Short mmCIF file of C-alpha atoms in Angstrom, two decimals:
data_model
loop_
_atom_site.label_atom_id
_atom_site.label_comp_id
_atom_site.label_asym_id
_atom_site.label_seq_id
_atom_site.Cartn_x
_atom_site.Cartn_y
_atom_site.Cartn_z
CA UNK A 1 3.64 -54.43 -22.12
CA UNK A 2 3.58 -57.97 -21.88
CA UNK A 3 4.08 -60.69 -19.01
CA UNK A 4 7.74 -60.59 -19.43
CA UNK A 5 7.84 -57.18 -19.31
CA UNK A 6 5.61 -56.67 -16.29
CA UNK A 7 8.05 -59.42 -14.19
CA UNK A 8 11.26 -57.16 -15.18
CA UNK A 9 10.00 -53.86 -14.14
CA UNK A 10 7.44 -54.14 -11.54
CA UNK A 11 8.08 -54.51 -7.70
CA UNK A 12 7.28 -57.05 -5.71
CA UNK A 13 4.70 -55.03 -3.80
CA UNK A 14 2.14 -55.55 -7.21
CA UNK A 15 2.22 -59.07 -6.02
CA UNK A 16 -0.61 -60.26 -2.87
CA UNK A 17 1.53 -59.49 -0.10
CA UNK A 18 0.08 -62.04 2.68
CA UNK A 19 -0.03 -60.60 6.69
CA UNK A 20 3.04 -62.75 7.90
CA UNK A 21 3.15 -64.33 11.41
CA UNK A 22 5.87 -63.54 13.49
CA UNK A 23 6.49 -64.94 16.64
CA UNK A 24 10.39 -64.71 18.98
CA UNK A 25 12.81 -66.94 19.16
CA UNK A 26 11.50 -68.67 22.17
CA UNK A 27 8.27 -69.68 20.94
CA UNK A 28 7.67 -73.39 20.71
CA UNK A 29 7.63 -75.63 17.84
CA UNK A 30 3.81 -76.10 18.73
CA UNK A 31 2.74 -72.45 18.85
CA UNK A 32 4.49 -72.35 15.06
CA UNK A 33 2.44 -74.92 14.04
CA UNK A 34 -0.51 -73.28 15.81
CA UNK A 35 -0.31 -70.42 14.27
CA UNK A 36 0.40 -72.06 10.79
CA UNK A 37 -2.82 -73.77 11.26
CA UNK A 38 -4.88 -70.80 12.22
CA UNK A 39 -3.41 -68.87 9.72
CA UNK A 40 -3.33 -71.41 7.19
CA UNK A 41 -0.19 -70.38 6.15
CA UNK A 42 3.42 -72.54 5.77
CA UNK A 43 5.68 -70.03 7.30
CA UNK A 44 6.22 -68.13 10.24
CA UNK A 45 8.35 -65.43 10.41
CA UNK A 46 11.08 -65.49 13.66
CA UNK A 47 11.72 -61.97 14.41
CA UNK A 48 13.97 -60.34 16.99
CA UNK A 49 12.64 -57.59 19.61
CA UNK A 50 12.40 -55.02 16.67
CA UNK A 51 10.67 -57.16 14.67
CA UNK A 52 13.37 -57.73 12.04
CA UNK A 53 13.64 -61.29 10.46
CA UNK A 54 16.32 -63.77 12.23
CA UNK A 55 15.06 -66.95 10.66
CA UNK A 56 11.83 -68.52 9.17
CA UNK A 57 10.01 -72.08 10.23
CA UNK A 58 8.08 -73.86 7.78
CA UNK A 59 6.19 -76.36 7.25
CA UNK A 60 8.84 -78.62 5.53
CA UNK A 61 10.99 -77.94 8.78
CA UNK A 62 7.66 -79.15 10.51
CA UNK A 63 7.79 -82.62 8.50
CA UNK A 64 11.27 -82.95 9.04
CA UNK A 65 10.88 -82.02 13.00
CA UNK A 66 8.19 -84.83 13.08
CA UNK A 67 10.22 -87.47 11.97
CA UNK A 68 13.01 -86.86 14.12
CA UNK A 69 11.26 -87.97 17.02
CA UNK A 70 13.95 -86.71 19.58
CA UNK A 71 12.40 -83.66 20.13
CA UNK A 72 9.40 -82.26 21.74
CA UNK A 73 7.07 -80.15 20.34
CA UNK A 74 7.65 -77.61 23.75
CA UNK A 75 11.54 -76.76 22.92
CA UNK A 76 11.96 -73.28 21.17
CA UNK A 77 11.97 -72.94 17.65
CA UNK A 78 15.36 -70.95 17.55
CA UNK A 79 17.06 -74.03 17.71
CA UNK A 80 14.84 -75.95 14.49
CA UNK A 81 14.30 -72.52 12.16
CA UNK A 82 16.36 -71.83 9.07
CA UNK A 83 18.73 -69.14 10.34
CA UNK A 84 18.44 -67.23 7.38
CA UNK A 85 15.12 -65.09 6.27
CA UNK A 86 16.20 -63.93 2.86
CA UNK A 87 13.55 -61.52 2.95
CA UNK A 88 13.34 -58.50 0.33
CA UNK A 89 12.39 -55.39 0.09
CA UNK A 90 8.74 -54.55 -1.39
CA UNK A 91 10.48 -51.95 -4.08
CA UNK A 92 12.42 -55.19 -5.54
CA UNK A 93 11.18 -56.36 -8.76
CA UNK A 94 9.50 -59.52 -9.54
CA UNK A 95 11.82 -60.84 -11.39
CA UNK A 96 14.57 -60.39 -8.93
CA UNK A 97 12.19 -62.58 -6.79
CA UNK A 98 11.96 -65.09 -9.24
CA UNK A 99 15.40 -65.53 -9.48
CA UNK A 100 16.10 -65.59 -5.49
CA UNK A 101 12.77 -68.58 -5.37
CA UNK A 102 14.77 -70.51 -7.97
CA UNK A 103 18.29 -70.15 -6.93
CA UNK A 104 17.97 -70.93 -3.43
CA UNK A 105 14.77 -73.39 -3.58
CA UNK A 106 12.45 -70.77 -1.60
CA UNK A 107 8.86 -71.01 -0.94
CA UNK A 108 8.08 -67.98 1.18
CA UNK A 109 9.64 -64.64 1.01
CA UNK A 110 9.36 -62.24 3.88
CA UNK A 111 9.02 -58.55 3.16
CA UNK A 112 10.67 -55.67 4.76
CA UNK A 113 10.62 -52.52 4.96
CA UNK A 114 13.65 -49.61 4.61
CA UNK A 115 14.46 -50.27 8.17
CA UNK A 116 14.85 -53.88 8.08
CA UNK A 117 11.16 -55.05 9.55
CA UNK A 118 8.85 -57.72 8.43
CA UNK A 119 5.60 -56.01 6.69
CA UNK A 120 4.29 -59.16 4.65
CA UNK A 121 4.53 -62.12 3.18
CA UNK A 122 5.01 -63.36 -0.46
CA UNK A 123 6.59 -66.08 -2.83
CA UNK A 124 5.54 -69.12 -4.55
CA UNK A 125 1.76 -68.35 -4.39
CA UNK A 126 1.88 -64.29 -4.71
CA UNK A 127 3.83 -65.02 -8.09
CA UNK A 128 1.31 -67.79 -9.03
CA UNK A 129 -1.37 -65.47 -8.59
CA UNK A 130 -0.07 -62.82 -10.36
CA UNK A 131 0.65 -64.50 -13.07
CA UNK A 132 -2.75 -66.42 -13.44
CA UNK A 133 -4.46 -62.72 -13.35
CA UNK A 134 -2.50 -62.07 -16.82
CA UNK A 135 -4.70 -65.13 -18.15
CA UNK A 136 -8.67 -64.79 -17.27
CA UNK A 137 -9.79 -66.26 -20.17
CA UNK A 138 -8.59 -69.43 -18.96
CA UNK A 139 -10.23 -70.17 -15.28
CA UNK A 140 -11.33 -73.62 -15.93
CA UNK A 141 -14.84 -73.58 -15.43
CA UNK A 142 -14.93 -77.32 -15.88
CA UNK A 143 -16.19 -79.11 -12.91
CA UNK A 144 -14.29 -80.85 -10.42
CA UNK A 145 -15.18 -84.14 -10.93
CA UNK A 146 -16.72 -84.22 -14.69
CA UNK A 147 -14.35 -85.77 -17.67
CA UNK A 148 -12.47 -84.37 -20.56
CA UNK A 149 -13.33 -86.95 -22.14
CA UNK A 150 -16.58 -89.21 -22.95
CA UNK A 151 -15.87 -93.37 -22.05
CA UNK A 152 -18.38 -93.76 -25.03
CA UNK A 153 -19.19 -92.12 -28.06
CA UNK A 154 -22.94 -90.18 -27.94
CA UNK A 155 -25.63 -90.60 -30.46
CA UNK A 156 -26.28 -93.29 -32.92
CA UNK B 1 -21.78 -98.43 -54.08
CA UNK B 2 -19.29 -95.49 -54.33
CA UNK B 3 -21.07 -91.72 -54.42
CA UNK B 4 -19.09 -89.26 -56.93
CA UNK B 5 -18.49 -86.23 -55.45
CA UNK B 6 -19.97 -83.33 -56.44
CA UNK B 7 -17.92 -79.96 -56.39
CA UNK B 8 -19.13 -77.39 -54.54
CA UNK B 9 -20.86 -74.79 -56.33
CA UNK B 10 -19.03 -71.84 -57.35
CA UNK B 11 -19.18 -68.73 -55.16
CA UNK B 12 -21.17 -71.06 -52.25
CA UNK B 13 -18.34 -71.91 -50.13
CA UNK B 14 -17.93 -70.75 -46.35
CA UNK B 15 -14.70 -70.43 -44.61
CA UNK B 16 -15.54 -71.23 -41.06
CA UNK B 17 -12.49 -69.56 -40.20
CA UNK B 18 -12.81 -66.37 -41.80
CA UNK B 19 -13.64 -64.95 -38.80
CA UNK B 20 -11.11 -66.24 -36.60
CA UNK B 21 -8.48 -63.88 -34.85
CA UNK B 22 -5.42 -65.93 -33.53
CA UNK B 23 -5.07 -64.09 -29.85
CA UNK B 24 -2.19 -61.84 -29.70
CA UNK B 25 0.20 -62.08 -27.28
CA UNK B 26 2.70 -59.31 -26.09
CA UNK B 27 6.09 -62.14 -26.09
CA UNK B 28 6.91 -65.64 -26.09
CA UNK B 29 6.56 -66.59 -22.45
CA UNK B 30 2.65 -65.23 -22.57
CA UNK B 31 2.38 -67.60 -25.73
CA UNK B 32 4.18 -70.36 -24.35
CA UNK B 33 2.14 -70.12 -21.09
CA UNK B 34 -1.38 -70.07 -23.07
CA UNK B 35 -0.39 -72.87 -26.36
CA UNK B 36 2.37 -75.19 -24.89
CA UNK B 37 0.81 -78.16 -23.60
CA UNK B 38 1.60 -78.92 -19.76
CA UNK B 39 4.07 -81.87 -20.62
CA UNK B 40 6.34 -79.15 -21.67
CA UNK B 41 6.86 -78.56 -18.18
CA UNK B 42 8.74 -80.90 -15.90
CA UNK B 43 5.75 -82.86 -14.67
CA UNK B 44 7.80 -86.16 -13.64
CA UNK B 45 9.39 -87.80 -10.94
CA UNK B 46 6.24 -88.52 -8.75
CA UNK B 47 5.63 -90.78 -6.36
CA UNK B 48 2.48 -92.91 -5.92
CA UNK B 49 1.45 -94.52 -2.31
CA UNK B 50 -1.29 -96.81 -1.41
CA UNK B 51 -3.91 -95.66 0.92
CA UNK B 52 -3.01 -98.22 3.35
CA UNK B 53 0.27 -96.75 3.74
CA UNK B 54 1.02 -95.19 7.34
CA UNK B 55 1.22 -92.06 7.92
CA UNK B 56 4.12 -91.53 9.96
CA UNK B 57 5.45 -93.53 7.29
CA UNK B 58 4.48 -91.32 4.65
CA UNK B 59 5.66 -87.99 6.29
CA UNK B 60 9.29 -89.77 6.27
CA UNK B 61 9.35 -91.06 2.79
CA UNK B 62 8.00 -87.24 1.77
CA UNK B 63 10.84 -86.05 3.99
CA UNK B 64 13.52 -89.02 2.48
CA UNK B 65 13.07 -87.75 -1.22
CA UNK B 66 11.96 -84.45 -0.41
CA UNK B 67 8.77 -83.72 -1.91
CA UNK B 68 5.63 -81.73 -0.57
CA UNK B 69 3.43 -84.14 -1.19
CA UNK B 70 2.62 -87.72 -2.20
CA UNK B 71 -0.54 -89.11 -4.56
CA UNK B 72 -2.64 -91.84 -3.44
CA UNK B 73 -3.68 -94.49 -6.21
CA UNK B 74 -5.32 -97.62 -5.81
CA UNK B 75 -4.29 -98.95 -8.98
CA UNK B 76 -4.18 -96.74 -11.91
CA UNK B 77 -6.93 -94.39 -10.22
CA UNK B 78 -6.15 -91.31 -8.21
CA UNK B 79 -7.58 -91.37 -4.85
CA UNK B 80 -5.90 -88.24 -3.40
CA UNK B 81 -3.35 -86.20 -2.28
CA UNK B 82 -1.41 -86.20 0.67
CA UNK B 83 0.44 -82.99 1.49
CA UNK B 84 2.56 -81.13 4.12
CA UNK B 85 -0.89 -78.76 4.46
CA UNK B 86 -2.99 -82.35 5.58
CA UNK B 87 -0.21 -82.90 8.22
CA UNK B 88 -0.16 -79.29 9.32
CA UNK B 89 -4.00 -79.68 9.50
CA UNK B 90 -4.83 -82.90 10.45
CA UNK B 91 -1.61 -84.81 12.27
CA UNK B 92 0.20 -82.48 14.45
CA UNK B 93 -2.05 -81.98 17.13
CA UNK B 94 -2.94 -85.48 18.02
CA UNK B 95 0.67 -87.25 16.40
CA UNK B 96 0.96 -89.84 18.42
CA UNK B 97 -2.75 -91.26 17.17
CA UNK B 98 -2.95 -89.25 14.05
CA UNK B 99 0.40 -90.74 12.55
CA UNK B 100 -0.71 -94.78 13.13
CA UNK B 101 -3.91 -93.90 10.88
CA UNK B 102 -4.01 -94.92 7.53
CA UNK B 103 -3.27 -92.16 4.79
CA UNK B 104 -6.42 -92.45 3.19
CA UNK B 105 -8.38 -91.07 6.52
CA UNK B 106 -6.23 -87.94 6.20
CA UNK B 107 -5.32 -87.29 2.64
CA UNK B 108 -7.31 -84.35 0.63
CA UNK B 109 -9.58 -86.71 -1.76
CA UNK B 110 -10.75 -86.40 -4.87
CA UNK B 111 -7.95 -83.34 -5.88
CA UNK B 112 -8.44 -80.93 -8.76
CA UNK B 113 -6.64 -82.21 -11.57
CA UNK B 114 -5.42 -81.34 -15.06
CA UNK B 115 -5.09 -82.89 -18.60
CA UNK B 116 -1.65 -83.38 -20.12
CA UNK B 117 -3.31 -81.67 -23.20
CA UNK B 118 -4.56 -78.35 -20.98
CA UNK B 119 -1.82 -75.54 -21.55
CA UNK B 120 0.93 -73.94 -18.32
CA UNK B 121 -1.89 -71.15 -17.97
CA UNK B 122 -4.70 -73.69 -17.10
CA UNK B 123 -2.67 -74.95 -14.55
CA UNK B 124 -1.97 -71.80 -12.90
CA UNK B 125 -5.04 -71.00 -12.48
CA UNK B 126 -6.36 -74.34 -11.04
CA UNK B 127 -3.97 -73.58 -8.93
CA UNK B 128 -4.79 -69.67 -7.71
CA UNK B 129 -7.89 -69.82 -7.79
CA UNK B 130 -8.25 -73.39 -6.23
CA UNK B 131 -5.48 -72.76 -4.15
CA UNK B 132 -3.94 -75.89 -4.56
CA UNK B 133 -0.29 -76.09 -4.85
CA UNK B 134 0.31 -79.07 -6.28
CA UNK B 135 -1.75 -80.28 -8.92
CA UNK B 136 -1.97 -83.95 -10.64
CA UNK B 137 -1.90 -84.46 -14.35
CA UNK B 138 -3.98 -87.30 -16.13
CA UNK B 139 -3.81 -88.26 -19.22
CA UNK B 140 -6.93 -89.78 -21.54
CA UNK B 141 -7.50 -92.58 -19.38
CA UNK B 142 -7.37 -90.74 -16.47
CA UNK B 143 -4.35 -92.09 -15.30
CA UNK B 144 -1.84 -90.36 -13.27
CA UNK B 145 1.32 -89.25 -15.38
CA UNK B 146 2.86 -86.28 -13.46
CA UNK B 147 2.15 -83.63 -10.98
CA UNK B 148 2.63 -80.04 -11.40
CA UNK B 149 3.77 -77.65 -8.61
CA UNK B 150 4.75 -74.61 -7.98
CA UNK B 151 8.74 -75.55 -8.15
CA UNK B 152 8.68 -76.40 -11.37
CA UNK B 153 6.69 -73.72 -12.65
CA UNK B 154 9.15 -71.41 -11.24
CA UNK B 155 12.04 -73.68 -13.54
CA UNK B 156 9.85 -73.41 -16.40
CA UNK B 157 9.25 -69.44 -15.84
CA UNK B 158 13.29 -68.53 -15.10
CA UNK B 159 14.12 -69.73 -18.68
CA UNK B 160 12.63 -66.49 -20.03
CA UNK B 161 14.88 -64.96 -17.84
CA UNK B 162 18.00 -65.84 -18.35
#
């Protein structure tokens, strides 16, 4: 089976499925972005007492919070989080993710399980890495800093 | 004076590519992953900053034209990258001093790059195994001509899908 293949008819749970944070509604801005940090991860995942998604607060929320320099970093992030998690199950396929990522411009994907609670994380980067596993042969093993090309010609 | 050119001899002659098996691949998209060249992908708008530029500055023209992350040239040279991860990281506990400072004391230097001759595969793997998740692309001179992230490998992989 090829690539194409695999995307159509596997689930998402072949992808790396990343240990989400999750943190209430009336955690701070800052504990977000301390967690992020610790983590380093670009998402945390706001959960209600059950621990089922309400909303998600990333770090382009965290850029966007910044600039608006009205707030403080202390308020709760219920009122700053995106109100919806789109999260998906982990017997969804890949492709089915793919399209979700490219319809509604998502990063991060929460995962859930049959009764509605958060058990991971995926999106832009699981997908990268699964994909990149299809192709060994090509990890560059060029160096970071050497040239593809020589600014003069060798020999005589 | 002008040599003749003398024929090979009969029977003598080598194919150096007689041994050569083209990879197979199982469909298109593997095949268009591993032989197109990256400028097949949408590598371009990007936007280039000065390492003098502020960076409470920068975080609002990132937020203004919504991208993840800006590249740092002085000249035609790439310095760095400056990303939502080096604000995360390096601004948001101290902002009020941390945002005054200069860009170029707080963007990730000297990032992995790629060639706009290396294929869509190359790039993804710079990219997982690097963990970067944006990625510049150079061309001969090494001069910036696009950047590569993981939005517009996402366009570039839905085609196959639709």
């Amino acid at each position: 089976m090829g690539l194409r293949q695999d995307i159509i008819l596997q689930p998402i749970s072949e992808l790396s499925i990343r240990e989400a944070i999750t943190l209430g509604p009336e955690a701070t801005v800052r504990e977000c972005a301390d967690q992020m940090r610790r983590h380093k991860l670009g998402c945390v995942v706001v959960v209600d007492s059950e621990g089922k998604p309400v909303g998600k607060f990333t770090e382009r929320l965290l850029m966007k919070f910044l600039v608006d320099h009205s707030h403080s970093l202390d308020e709760p992030v219920k009122g700053f989080m995106y109100q919806e998690s789109n999260s998906m199950k982990e017997s969804d396929t890949i492709a089915r993710l793919l399209a979700r990522m490219r319809t509604k411009m998502l990063r991060f994907v929460p995962v859930v399980d049959d009764a509605g609670k958060v058990i991971g994380l995926t999106g832009q980067k699981g997908l990268i890495e699964y994909i990149a596993e299809h192709f060994p042969r090509q990890v560059k093993t060029r160096e970071l800093k050497s040239k593809l090309f020589m600014d003069q010609r060798e020999g005589a | 004076m002008k040599r003749k050119r003398r024929d090979a001899p009969p029977g003598d002659f080598q194919d150096p590519l007689s041994n050569y098996d083209p990879p197979i691949y199982a469909d298109d998209m593997e095949k268009s992953l591993c032989e197109d060249s990256i400028l097949d992908l949408k590598t371009t708008p990007f936007r280039t900053v000065s390492p003098d530029m502020k960076v409470c500055d920068a975080i609002k023209l990132m937020v203004e034209i919504d991208v993840a992350c800006l590249l740092v040239t002085e000249g035609d040279k790439l310095l760095g990258i400056f990303s939502e991860r080096d604000v995360l990281n390096k601004v948001t506990q101290d902002f009020d001093i941390a945002s005054q400072k200069p860009i170029g004391q707080v963007m990730t230097q000297d990032p992995m790059a790629v060639y706009e001759t290396d294929t869509p595969a190359d790039a993804l793997n710079i990219m997982a195994t690097a963990g970067f998740r944006h990625i510049p692309v150079l061309d001969v001179d090494d001069k910036v001509v696009g950047i590569l992230g993981p939005r517009r490998i996402t366009a570039y992989l839905q085609h196959y899908f639709e």
